[in-house]
Amino acid sequence: LILQLLSGTKIIEVDQSLKEERVLYNGATKLVAIVMAFVEAFAYVFSGVYGPVSEIGYPIALGLVAQLVFASIICILLDELLQRDYGLGSGSSLFIATNVCEQIVWRSFSPTTINYGGKGTEFEGAVIALFHLLLTRADKTRALREAFFR
């Protein structure tokens, strides 16, 4: 978006009719997007959005930054596929699909614990909760029922 604004206001000159300039412009756009993703991920993690860095530790904080940058790179690649007509829909549907996928993965594998209305502390992730209930409950049938119908 930044490079589009710069080229639209003629601050940088890009001739889209020349293939060489178009390829260079697209590569620069991707590079700027990755750099911005790194800066934003670094700012999010080290500003305490995921918890104070002193509590979560620097290795975990750097891992969070790496995960956010990797997810951004995947979004950039998916957007490129949509722009080249390999997919269905538009860029906005890409972000909606990315959000839905993130929710599915988080609700399946989240290691955080929450209190579900009087039942006590449970794992938020369904798969982790399933294994936790199977390992900690004596009645395995009841544990399965509780894991699937919670």
XYZ file of C-alpha atoms in Angstrom, residues 43-141:
99
model
C 6.188 -4.063 18.348
C 3.239 -6.268 19.281
C 5.272 -8.824 21.197
C 7.659 -6.462 22.953
C 4.913 -3.978 23.898
C 3.297 -6.697 26.007
C 0.290 -7.704 23.913
C 1.068 -11.385 24.561
C 2.201 -10.775 28.123
C 5.198 -9.054 29.647
C 8.428 -10.190 28.021
C 9.972 -10.580 31.478
C 7.347 -13.249 32.247
C 7.211 -15.100 28.932
C 10.966 -14.926 28.321
C 12.978 -13.798 25.335
C 13.066 -17.165 23.511
C 9.266 -17.374 23.545
C 8.976 -13.703 22.562
C 11.276 -14.253 19.577
C 9.285 -17.375 18.698
C 6.094 -15.301 18.712
C 7.727 -12.740 16.428
C 8.813 -15.531 14.077
C 5.299 -17.021 14.048
C 3.711 -13.669 13.251
C 6.199 -12.956 10.462
C 5.714 -16.460 9.029
C 1.927 -16.025 9.085
C 2.322 -12.681 7.316
C 4.477 -14.275 4.629
C 1.810 -16.940 4.094
C -0.821 -14.185 3.725
C 1.400 -12.410 1.191
C 1.794 -15.620 -0.818
C -1.941 -16.352 -0.683
C -2.665 -12.818 -1.850
C -0.277 -13.331 -4.754
C -2.145 -16.498 -5.723
C -5.425 -14.594 -5.692
C -3.963 -11.795 -7.794
C -2.807 -14.293 -10.418
C -6.311 -15.819 -10.667
C -5.365 -19.153 -9.091
C -8.016 -18.789 -6.432
C -11.563 -17.703 -6.002
C -12.580 -14.383 -4.574
C -10.771 -11.220 -3.658
C -8.197 -10.023 -1.165
C -10.867 -9.316 1.438
C -12.102 -12.903 1.259
C -8.482 -13.964 1.835
C -8.376 -12.117 5.136
C -11.758 -13.495 6.167
C -10.580 -17.032 5.355
C -7.314 -16.427 7.227
C -9.230 -15.273 10.298
C -11.553 -18.292 10.181
C -8.575 -20.658 9.840
C -6.830 -18.962 12.753
C -9.929 -19.372 14.931
C -10.226 -23.059 14.037
C -6.574 -23.759 14.840
C -6.689 -21.723 18.060
C -9.912 -23.335 19.297
C -8.453 -26.757 18.531
C -4.941 -26.463 19.972
C -4.964 -23.547 22.449
C -2.957 -24.382 25.587
C -4.557 -21.599 27.640
C -6.914 -22.455 30.466
C -10.284 -20.840 31.065
C -13.141 -21.316 33.524
C -16.280 -22.557 31.772
C -19.236 -21.585 33.990
C -18.761 -23.523 37.186
C -17.116 -26.620 35.702
C -13.671 -25.540 36.828
C -10.556 -24.739 34.859
C -10.282 -26.413 31.452
C -8.036 -26.117 28.435
C -9.499 -23.885 25.723
C -8.181 -26.040 22.873
C -10.493 -28.956 22.128
C -7.747 -31.417 21.156
C -5.625 -30.595 24.202
C -8.724 -30.785 26.420
C -9.569 -34.196 24.931
C -6.151 -35.645 25.752
C -6.104 -33.975 29.162
C -9.512 -35.421 30.079
C -8.564 -38.873 28.806
C -5.365 -38.856 30.847
C -6.817 -37.436 34.058
C -10.300 -38.992 34.320
C -10.862 -42.523 35.510
C -14.100 -42.919 33.541
C -12.896 -42.706 29.928
C -16.417 -42.796 28.450
